[in-house]
């Protein structure tokens, strides 16, 4: 069971503090927020220690709600390169005292995480709250336009990790509704080669036709630039 952090009204944003919320309102708000369906909530520090993680966030980042995160860090769940990038971004949020929105794909899920500085009562002032939701499912918490957005350099394609980089490029272009000849022209390959890649993609992912390819690419929000990101899971060698 997740251990809820101590949470008082001093952690609530200024507009809410102007309202008389009554005793324990801060804790009540935190409980309601962290248990909202579809919203991943976690608290971590600049060393990557996991202080609080709700079930939704566990599913987003580890693939299962049954993982015990107590006394663990994000390094226990991700590759060193991903961890280094994530800690750098968390450190930036803390040092600049400004939130940051991060777009990434993990376990095949398109996610958006907004990292907020956590206003501790006393030093070392090194914690951040991470609010995560899945793109395409509708944003339960619209992100203000003034918050800077960044794209991670790493990607975990989940089931699509079985594809080679070329197959992924072909799938993304076909998934955006392009024809085989148009895809061939963009990738400087013959239409016959693209057809062969299309057959391989359909076989590996058990897809039937381009309509299902479009559905997968659309649900993951994939763009051609995603094929160049460093994969967290190693792809199969290209034939």
PDB file of C-alpha atoms in Angstrom:
ATOM      1  CA  UNK A   1       0.000   0.000   0.000  1.00  0.00           C
ATOM      2  CA  UNK A   2       1.280   3.455  -0.885  1.00  0.00           C
ATOM      3  CA  UNK A   3       2.351   5.690   1.988  1.00  0.00           C
ATOM      4  CA  UNK A   4       0.909   9.168   1.622  1.00  0.00           C
ATOM      5  CA  UNK A   5       3.296  12.063   2.293  1.00  0.00           C
ATOM      6  CA  UNK A   6       2.689  14.621   4.978  1.00  0.00           C
ATOM      7  CA  UNK A   7       0.779  17.355   3.210  1.00  0.00           C
ATOM      8  CA  UNK A   8      -0.364  20.609   4.744  1.00  0.00           C
ATOM      9  CA  UNK A   9      -2.128  23.672   3.414  1.00  0.00           C
ATOM     10  CA  UNK A  10       1.208  25.446   2.943  1.00  0.00           C
ATOM     11  CA  UNK A  11       1.809  23.142  -0.040  1.00  0.00           C
ATOM     12  CA  UNK A  12      -1.386  24.287  -1.753  1.00  0.00           C
ATOM     13  CA  UNK A  13      -1.164  26.947  -4.456  1.00  0.00           C
ATOM     14  CA  UNK A  14      -1.701  30.571  -3.470  1.00  0.00           C
ATOM     15  CA  UNK A  15      -5.254  30.905  -4.916  1.00  0.00           C
ATOM     16  CA  UNK A  16      -6.452  27.929  -2.863  1.00  0.00           C
ATOM     17  CA  UNK A  17      -4.764  29.194   0.305  1.00  0.00           C
ATOM     18  CA  UNK A  18      -6.987  32.264   0.168  1.00  0.00           C
ATOM     19  CA  UNK A  19      -9.961  29.956   0.784  1.00  0.00           C
ATOM     20  CA  UNK A  20     -10.715  28.715   4.303  1.00  0.00           C
ATOM     21  CA  UNK A  21     -10.369  24.996   3.649  1.00  0.00           C
ATOM     22  CA  UNK A  22     -10.568  23.906   7.241  1.00  0.00           C
ATOM     23  CA  UNK A  23      -8.466  21.420   9.183  1.00  0.00           C
ATOM     24  CA  UNK A  24      -6.996  18.572   7.167  1.00  0.00           C
ATOM     25  CA  UNK A  25      -8.159  19.991   3.844  1.00  0.00           C
ATOM     26  CA  UNK A  26      -4.669  19.803   2.359  1.00  0.00           C
ATOM     27  CA  UNK A  27      -4.463  16.075   3.094  1.00  0.00           C
ATOM     28  CA  UNK A  28      -7.986  15.541   1.752  1.00  0.00           C
ATOM     29  CA  UNK A  29      -7.149  17.343  -1.480  1.00  0.00           C
ATOM     30  CA  UNK A  30      -3.973  15.302  -1.866  1.00  0.00           C
ATOM     31  CA  UNK A  31      -5.837  12.019  -1.320  1.00  0.00           C
ATOM     32  CA  UNK A  32      -8.537  12.927  -3.848  1.00  0.00           C
ATOM     33  CA  UNK A  33      -6.002  14.085  -6.421  1.00  0.00           C
ATOM     34  CA  UNK A  34      -3.653  11.112  -6.107  1.00  0.00           C
ATOM     35  CA  UNK A  35      -6.572   8.690  -6.452  1.00  0.00           C
ATOM     36  CA  UNK A  36      -8.108  10.317  -9.538  1.00  0.00           C
ATOM     37  CA  UNK A  37      -8.414   7.638 -12.285  1.00  0.00           C
ATOM     38  CA  UNK A  38      -5.947   8.027 -15.138  1.00  0.00           C
ATOM     39  CA  UNK A  39      -3.652  10.415 -13.260  1.00  0.00           C
ATOM     40  CA  UNK A  40      -0.203   9.201 -12.255  1.00  0.00           C
ATOM     41  CA  UNK A  41       1.183  10.985  -9.197  1.00  0.00           C
ATOM     42  CA  UNK A  42       4.649  10.539  -7.761  1.00  0.00           C
ATOM     43  CA  UNK A  43       7.115  12.424  -5.587  1.00  0.00           C
ATOM     44  CA  UNK A  44      10.846  12.034  -6.115  1.00  0.00           C
ATOM     45  CA  UNK A  45      13.991  13.938  -5.239  1.00  0.00           C
ATOM     46  CA  UNK A  46      17.041  15.028  -7.196  1.00  0.00           C
ATOM     47  CA  UNK A  47      18.720  11.690  -6.403  1.00  0.00           C
ATOM     48  CA  UNK A  48      15.826   9.767  -7.936  1.00  0.00           C
ATOM     49  CA  UNK A  49      14.543   8.368  -4.640  1.00  0.00           C
ATOM     50  CA  UNK A  50      10.865   7.406  -4.840  1.00  0.00           C
ATOM     51  CA  UNK A  51       9.017   8.995  -1.937  1.00  0.00           C
ATOM     52  CA  UNK A  52       5.462   8.403  -3.139  1.00  0.00           C
ATOM     53  CA  UNK A  53       4.031   6.644  -6.216  1.00  0.00           C
ATOM     54  CA  UNK A  54       0.338   5.972  -6.806  1.00  0.00           C
ATOM     55  CA  UNK A  55      -0.888   2.872  -8.655  1.00  0.00           C
ATOM     56  CA  UNK A  56      -1.448   4.660 -11.970  1.00  0.00           C
ATOM     57  CA  UNK A  57       2.097   6.006 -11.981  1.00  0.00           C
ATOM     58  CA  UNK A  58       3.439   2.527 -11.164  1.00  0.00           C
ATOM     59  CA  UNK A  59       1.645   1.146 -14.229  1.00  0.00           C
ATOM     60  CA  UNK A  60       2.921   3.972 -16.435  1.00  0.00           C
ATOM     61  CA  UNK A  61       6.560   3.679 -15.386  1.00  0.00           C
ATOM     62  CA  UNK A  62       7.056   0.056 -14.326  1.00  0.00           C
ATOM     63  CA  UNK A  63       4.274  -1.715 -16.206  1.00  0.00           C
ATOM     64  CA  UNK A  64       2.568  -3.084 -13.074  1.00  0.00           C
ATOM     65  CA  UNK A  65       0.674  -1.648 -10.059  1.00  0.00           C
ATOM     66  CA  UNK A  66       2.081  -4.391  -7.820  1.00  0.00           C
ATOM     67  CA  UNK A  67       5.692  -3.190  -7.778  1.00  0.00           C
ATOM     68  CA  UNK A  68       7.089  -2.323  -4.342  1.00  0.00           C
ATOM     69  CA  UNK A  69       8.751   1.085  -4.698  1.00  0.00           C
ATOM     70  CA  UNK A  70       9.683   1.505  -1.031  1.00  0.00           C
ATOM     71  CA  UNK A  71      13.399   2.330  -0.564  1.00  0.00           C
ATOM     72  CA  UNK A  72      13.944   2.271  -4.327  1.00  0.00           C
ATOM     73  CA  UNK A  73      14.982   4.820  -6.943  1.00  0.00           C
ATOM     74  CA  UNK A  74      14.080   5.373 -10.577  1.00  0.00           C
ATOM     75  CA  UNK A  75      17.401   3.697 -11.428  1.00  0.00           C
ATOM     76  CA  UNK A  76      15.811   0.413 -10.318  1.00  0.00           C
ATOM     77  CA  UNK A  77      13.297   0.673 -13.170  1.00  0.00           C
ATOM     78  CA  UNK A  78      15.053   2.362 -16.089  1.00  0.00           C
ATOM     79  CA  UNK A  79      18.292   2.364 -18.068  1.00  0.00           C
ATOM     80  CA  UNK A  80      21.208   4.571 -16.923  1.00  0.00           C
ATOM     81  CA  UNK A  81      20.797   6.899 -19.914  1.00  0.00           C
ATOM     82  CA  UNK A  82      17.100   7.450 -19.224  1.00  0.00           C
ATOM     83  CA  UNK A  83      17.768   7.981 -15.508  1.00  0.00           C
ATOM     84  CA  UNK A  84      20.523  10.511 -16.200  1.00  0.00           C
ATOM     85  CA  UNK A  85      18.231  12.526 -18.469  1.00  0.00           C
ATOM     86  CA  UNK A  86      15.322  12.377 -16.021  1.00  0.00           C
ATOM     87  CA  UNK A  87      17.437  13.458 -13.038  1.00  0.00           C
ATOM     88  CA  UNK A  88      18.843  16.338 -15.068  1.00  0.00           C
ATOM     89  CA  UNK A  89      15.311  17.556 -15.850  1.00  0.00           C
ATOM     90  CA  UNK A  90      14.153  17.150 -12.240  1.00  0.00           C
ATOM     91  CA  UNK A  91      17.240  19.038 -11.075  1.00  0.00           C
ATOM     92  CA  UNK A  92      16.424  21.830 -13.506  1.00  0.00           C
ATOM     93  CA  UNK A  93      12.875  22.106 -12.154  1.00  0.00           C
ATOM     94  CA  UNK A  94      14.185  22.355  -8.586  1.00  0.00           C
ATOM     95  CA  UNK A  95      16.984  24.828  -9.327  1.00  0.00           C
ATOM     96  CA  UNK A  96      14.821  27.119 -11.491  1.00  0.00           C
ATOM     97  CA  UNK A  97      11.709  26.625  -9.326  1.00  0.00           C
ATOM     98  CA  UNK A  98       9.617  26.293 -12.496  1.00  0.00           C
ATOM     99  CA  UNK A  99       7.519  23.361 -13.772  1.00  0.00           C
ATOM    100  CA  UNK A 100       8.415  21.466 -16.931  1.00  0.00           C
ATOM    101  CA  UNK A 101       6.319  19.227 -19.204  1.00  0.00           C
ATOM    102  CA  UNK A 102       7.989  16.096 -20.628  1.00  0.00           C
ATOM    103  CA  UNK A 103       6.613  14.040 -23.537  1.00  0.00           C
ATOM    104  CA  UNK A 104       7.750  10.426 -23.738  1.00  0.00           C
ATOM    105  CA  UNK A 105       6.711   6.915 -24.758  1.00  0.00           C
ATOM    106  CA  UNK A 106       7.173   4.174 -22.147  1.00  0.00           C
ATOM    107  CA  UNK A 107       5.997   0.561 -22.408  1.00  0.00           C
ATOM    108  CA  UNK A 108       4.342   1.596 -25.662  1.00  0.00           C
ATOM    109  CA  UNK A 109       2.247   4.280 -23.934  1.00  0.00           C
ATOM    110  CA  UNK A 110       2.403   7.930 -25.054  1.00  0.00           C
ATOM    111  CA  UNK A 111       2.786   9.883 -21.817  1.00  0.00           C
ATOM    112  CA  UNK A 112       3.024  13.484 -20.705  1.00  0.00           C
ATOM    113  CA  UNK A 113       4.621  14.197 -17.320  1.00  0.00           C
ATOM    114  CA  UNK A 114       4.523  17.635 -15.733  1.00  0.00           C
ATOM    115  CA  UNK A 115       7.221  18.032 -13.089  1.00  0.00           C
ATOM    116  CA  UNK A 116       6.477  20.584 -10.372  1.00  0.00           C
ATOM    117  CA  UNK A 117       8.829  21.817  -7.630  1.00  0.00           C
ATOM    118  CA  UNK A 118       7.611  20.647  -4.212  1.00  0.00           C
ATOM    119  CA  UNK A 119       7.664  23.430  -1.619  1.00  0.00           C
ATOM    120  CA  UNK A 120       9.232  21.763   1.411  1.00  0.00           C
ATOM    121  CA  UNK A 121       9.043  23.362   4.857  1.00  0.00           C
ATOM    122  CA  UNK A 122      12.785  23.002   5.422  1.00  0.00           C
ATOM    123  CA  UNK A 123      16.000  22.128   3.531  1.00  0.00           C
ATOM    124  CA  UNK A 124      17.222  20.431   1.416  1.00  0.00           C
ATOM    125  CA  UNK A 125      14.351  21.605  -0.884  1.00  0.00           C
ATOM    126  CA  UNK A 126      15.095  18.861  -3.399  1.00  0.00           C
ATOM    127  CA  UNK A 127      11.753  17.186  -4.107  1.00  0.00           C
ATOM    128  CA  UNK A 128       9.415  17.349  -7.091  1.00  0.00           C
ATOM    129  CA  UNK A 129       5.857  16.187  -7.799  1.00  0.00           C
ATOM    130  CA  UNK A 130       5.411  14.418 -11.144  1.00  0.00           C
ATOM    131  CA  UNK A 131       1.902  14.388 -12.653  1.00  0.00           C
ATOM    132  CA  UNK A 132       1.523  11.970 -15.580  1.00  0.00           C
ATOM    133  CA  UNK A 133      -1.314  11.121 -17.951  1.00  0.00           C
ATOM    134  CA  UNK A 134      -1.606   9.206 -21.202  1.00  0.00           C
ATOM    135  CA  UNK A 135      -1.878  11.235 -24.387  1.00  0.00           C
ATOM    136  CA  UNK A 136      -4.928  10.449 -26.471  1.00  0.00           C
ATOM    137  CA  UNK A 137      -6.984   9.630 -23.396  1.00  0.00           C
ATOM    138  CA  UNK A 138      -7.786  13.301 -22.880  1.00  0.00           C
ATOM    139  CA  UNK A 139      -5.873  15.501 -20.491  1.00  0.00           C
ATOM    140  CA  UNK A 140      -7.491  15.424 -17.033  1.00  0.00           C
ATOM    141  CA  UNK A 141      -5.320  18.412 -16.111  1.00  0.00           C
ATOM    142  CA  UNK A 142      -4.776  20.853 -19.000  1.00  0.00           C
ATOM    143  CA  UNK A 143      -1.186  22.114 -19.012  1.00  0.00           C
ATOM    144  CA  UNK A 144      -0.877  25.926 -18.997  1.00  0.00           C
ATOM    145  CA  UNK A 145       0.696  27.237 -22.195  1.00  0.00           C
ATOM    146  CA  UNK A 146       3.427  29.064 -20.272  1.00  0.00           C
ATOM    147  CA  UNK A 147       4.926  25.767 -19.057  1.00  0.00           C
ATOM    148  CA  UNK A 148       7.861  24.747 -21.246  1.00  0.00           C
ATOM    149  CA  UNK A 149       7.529  21.383 -23.000  1.00  0.00           C
ATOM    150  CA  UNK A 150      10.455  19.097 -23.840  1.00  0.00           C
ATOM    151  CA  UNK A 151      10.758  15.804 -25.724  1.00  0.00           C
ATOM    152  CA  UNK A 152      12.764  12.990 -24.174  1.00  0.00           C
ATOM    153  CA  UNK A 153      15.668  11.512 -26.151  1.00  0.00           C
ATOM    154  CA  UNK A 154      14.640   7.952 -25.260  1.00  0.00           C
ATOM    155  CA  UNK A 155      11.745   5.728 -26.210  1.00  0.00           C
ATOM    156  CA  UNK A 156      10.316   2.411 -25.026  1.00  0.00           C
ATOM    157  CA  UNK A 157       8.132   1.108 -27.833  1.00  0.00           C
ATOM    158  CA  UNK A 158       6.689  -1.792 -25.887  1.00  0.00           C
ATOM    159  CA  UNK A 159       5.301  -4.379 -28.357  1.00  0.00           C
ATOM    160  CA  UNK A 160       6.752  -2.373 -31.263  1.00  0.00           C
ATOM    161  CA  UNK A 161      10.288  -3.016 -30.007  1.00  0.00           C
ATOM    162  CA  UNK A 162      10.378  -6.121 -32.225  1.00  0.00           C
ATOM    163  CA  UNK A 163      10.554  -3.842 -35.275  1.00  0.00           C
ATOM    164  CA  UNK A 164      13.808  -2.725 -36.868  1.00  0.00           C
ATOM    165  CA  UNK A 165      14.325   1.019 -37.282  1.00  0.00           C
ATOM    166  CA  UNK A 166      13.462   0.805 -40.983  1.00  0.00           C
ATOM    167  CA  UNK A 167      10.301  -1.159 -40.239  1.00  0.00           C
ATOM    168  CA  UNK A 168       9.327   1.426 -37.645  1.00  0.00           C
ATOM    169  CA  UNK A 169       9.839   4.235 -40.165  1.00  0.00           C
ATOM    170  CA  UNK A 170       7.689   2.399 -42.701  1.00  0.00           C
ATOM    171  CA  UNK A 171       4.999   1.716 -40.110  1.00  0.00           C
ATOM    172  CA  UNK A 172       4.870   5.351 -39.002  1.00  0.00           C
ATOM    173  CA  UNK A 173       4.525   6.657 -42.555  1.00  0.00           C
ATOM    174  CA  UNK A 174       1.874   4.084 -43.451  1.00  0.00           C
ATOM    175  CA  UNK A 175       0.218   4.827 -40.119  1.00  0.00           C
ATOM    176  CA  UNK A 176      -0.122   8.462 -41.145  1.00  0.00           C
ATOM    177  CA  UNK A 177      -2.103   7.317 -44.168  1.00  0.00           C
ATOM    178  CA  UNK A 178       0.647   7.489 -46.780  1.00  0.00           C
ATOM    179  CA  UNK A 179       0.576   5.072 -49.684  1.00  0.00           C
ATOM    180  CA  UNK A 180       3.282   2.500 -50.356  1.00  0.00           C
ATOM    181  CA  UNK A 181       4.669   4.479 -53.355  1.00  0.00           C
ATOM    182  CA  UNK A 182       4.761   7.713 -51.327  1.00  0.00           C
ATOM    183  CA  UNK A 183       6.458   5.942 -48.408  1.00  0.00           C
ATOM    184  CA  UNK A 184       8.994   4.455 -50.820  1.00  0.00           C
ATOM    185  CA  UNK A 185       9.782   7.896 -52.224  1.00  0.00           C
ATOM    186  CA  UNK A 186      10.290   9.455 -48.781  1.00  0.00           C
ATOM    187  CA  UNK A 187      12.603   6.651 -47.635  1.00  0.00           C
ATOM    188  CA  UNK A 188      14.372   6.349 -51.011  1.00  0.00           C
ATOM    189  CA  UNK A 189      13.442   2.691 -51.326  1.00  0.00           C
ATOM    190  CA  UNK A 190      11.538   0.730 -53.940  1.00  0.00           C
ATOM    191  CA  UNK A 191       7.822   0.063 -53.552  1.00  0.00           C
ATOM    192  CA  UNK A 192       8.640  -3.648 -53.518  1.00  0.00           C
ATOM    193  CA  UNK A 193      10.931  -3.160 -50.517  1.00  0.00           C
ATOM    194  CA  UNK A 194       8.249  -1.181 -48.676  1.00  0.00           C
ATOM    195  CA  UNK A 195       5.694  -3.915 -49.375  1.00  0.00           C
ATOM    196  CA  UNK A 196       8.116  -6.449 -47.928  1.00  0.00           C
ATOM    197  CA  UNK A 197       8.554  -4.325 -44.796  1.00  0.00           C
ATOM    198  CA  UNK A 198       4.784  -3.925 -44.538  1.00  0.00           C
ATOM    199  CA  UNK A 199       4.321  -7.695 -44.625  1.00  0.00           C
ATOM    200  CA  UNK A 200       7.002  -8.149 -41.957  1.00  0.00           C
ATOM    201  CA  UNK A 201       5.374  -5.506 -39.733  1.00  0.00           C
ATOM    202  CA  UNK A 202       1.959  -7.140 -40.053  1.00  0.00           C
ATOM    203  CA  UNK A 203       3.423 -10.554 -39.261  1.00  0.00           C
ATOM    204  CA  UNK A 204       5.424  -9.412 -36.218  1.00  0.00           C
ATOM    205  CA  UNK A 205       2.550  -7.426 -34.710  1.00  0.00           C
ATOM    206  CA  UNK A 206      -0.320  -9.659 -35.893  1.00  0.00           C
ATOM    207  CA  UNK A 207      -1.938  -6.763 -37.755  1.00  0.00           C
ATOM    208  CA  UNK A 208      -4.361  -7.098 -40.642  1.00  0.00           C
ATOM    209  CA  UNK A 209      -3.964  -4.408 -43.251  1.00  0.00           C
ATOM    210  CA  UNK A 210      -3.045  -0.738 -43.212  1.00  0.00           C
ATOM    211  CA  UNK A 211      -6.157   0.282 -41.268  1.00  0.00           C
ATOM    212  CA  UNK A 212      -4.844  -1.500 -38.175  1.00  0.00           C
ATOM    213  CA  UNK A 213      -1.392   0.010 -38.717  1.00  0.00           C
ATOM    214  CA  UNK A 214      -3.024   3.454 -38.749  1.00  0.00           C
ATOM    215  CA  UNK A 215      -4.857   2.639 -35.521  1.00  0.00           C
ATOM    216  CA  UNK A 216      -1.673   1.609 -33.680  1.00  0.00           C
ATOM    217  CA  UNK A 217       0.377   4.583 -34.873  1.00  0.00           C
ATOM    218  CA  UNK A 218      -2.439   6.995 -34.053  1.00  0.00           C
ATOM    219  CA  UNK A 219      -2.978   5.572 -30.553  1.00  0.00           C
ATOM    220  CA  UNK A 220       0.733   5.938 -29.749  1.00  0.00           C
ATOM    221  CA  UNK A 221       1.023   9.372 -31.343  1.00  0.00           C
ATOM    222  CA  UNK A 222       4.113   8.333 -33.295  1.00  0.00           C
ATOM    223  CA  UNK A 223       5.931  10.699 -35.652  1.00  0.00           C
ATOM    224  CA  UNK A 224       8.801   9.888 -37.999  1.00  0.00           C
ATOM    225  CA  UNK A 225      11.246  11.619 -35.644  1.00  0.00           C
ATOM    226  CA  UNK A 226      10.404   9.022 -32.969  1.00  0.00           C
ATOM    227  CA  UNK A 227      12.164   6.367 -35.047  1.00  0.00           C
ATOM    228  CA  UNK A 228      15.481   8.150 -34.442  1.00  0.00           C
ATOM    229  CA  UNK A 229      15.166   8.250 -30.633  1.00  0.00           C
ATOM    230  CA  UNK A 230      17.386   5.920 -28.631  1.00  0.00           C
ATOM    231  CA  UNK A 231      15.436   2.840 -27.660  1.00  0.00           C
ATOM    232  CA  UNK A 232      15.287   1.716 -24.061  1.00  0.00           C
ATOM    233  CA  UNK A 233      14.541  -1.822 -25.259  1.00  0.00           C
ATOM    234  CA  UNK A 234      16.932  -3.069 -27.938  1.00  0.00           C
ATOM    235  CA  UNK A 235      15.286  -3.644 -31.353  1.00  0.00           C
ATOM    236  CA  UNK A 236      15.581  -6.834 -33.336  1.00  0.00           C
ATOM    237  CA  UNK A 237      18.343  -6.716 -35.983  1.00  0.00           C
ATOM    238  CA  UNK A 238      17.137  -5.701 -39.409  1.00  0.00           C
ATOM    239  CA  UNK A 239      16.948  -8.503 -41.942  1.00  0.00           C
TER     240      UNK A 239
END
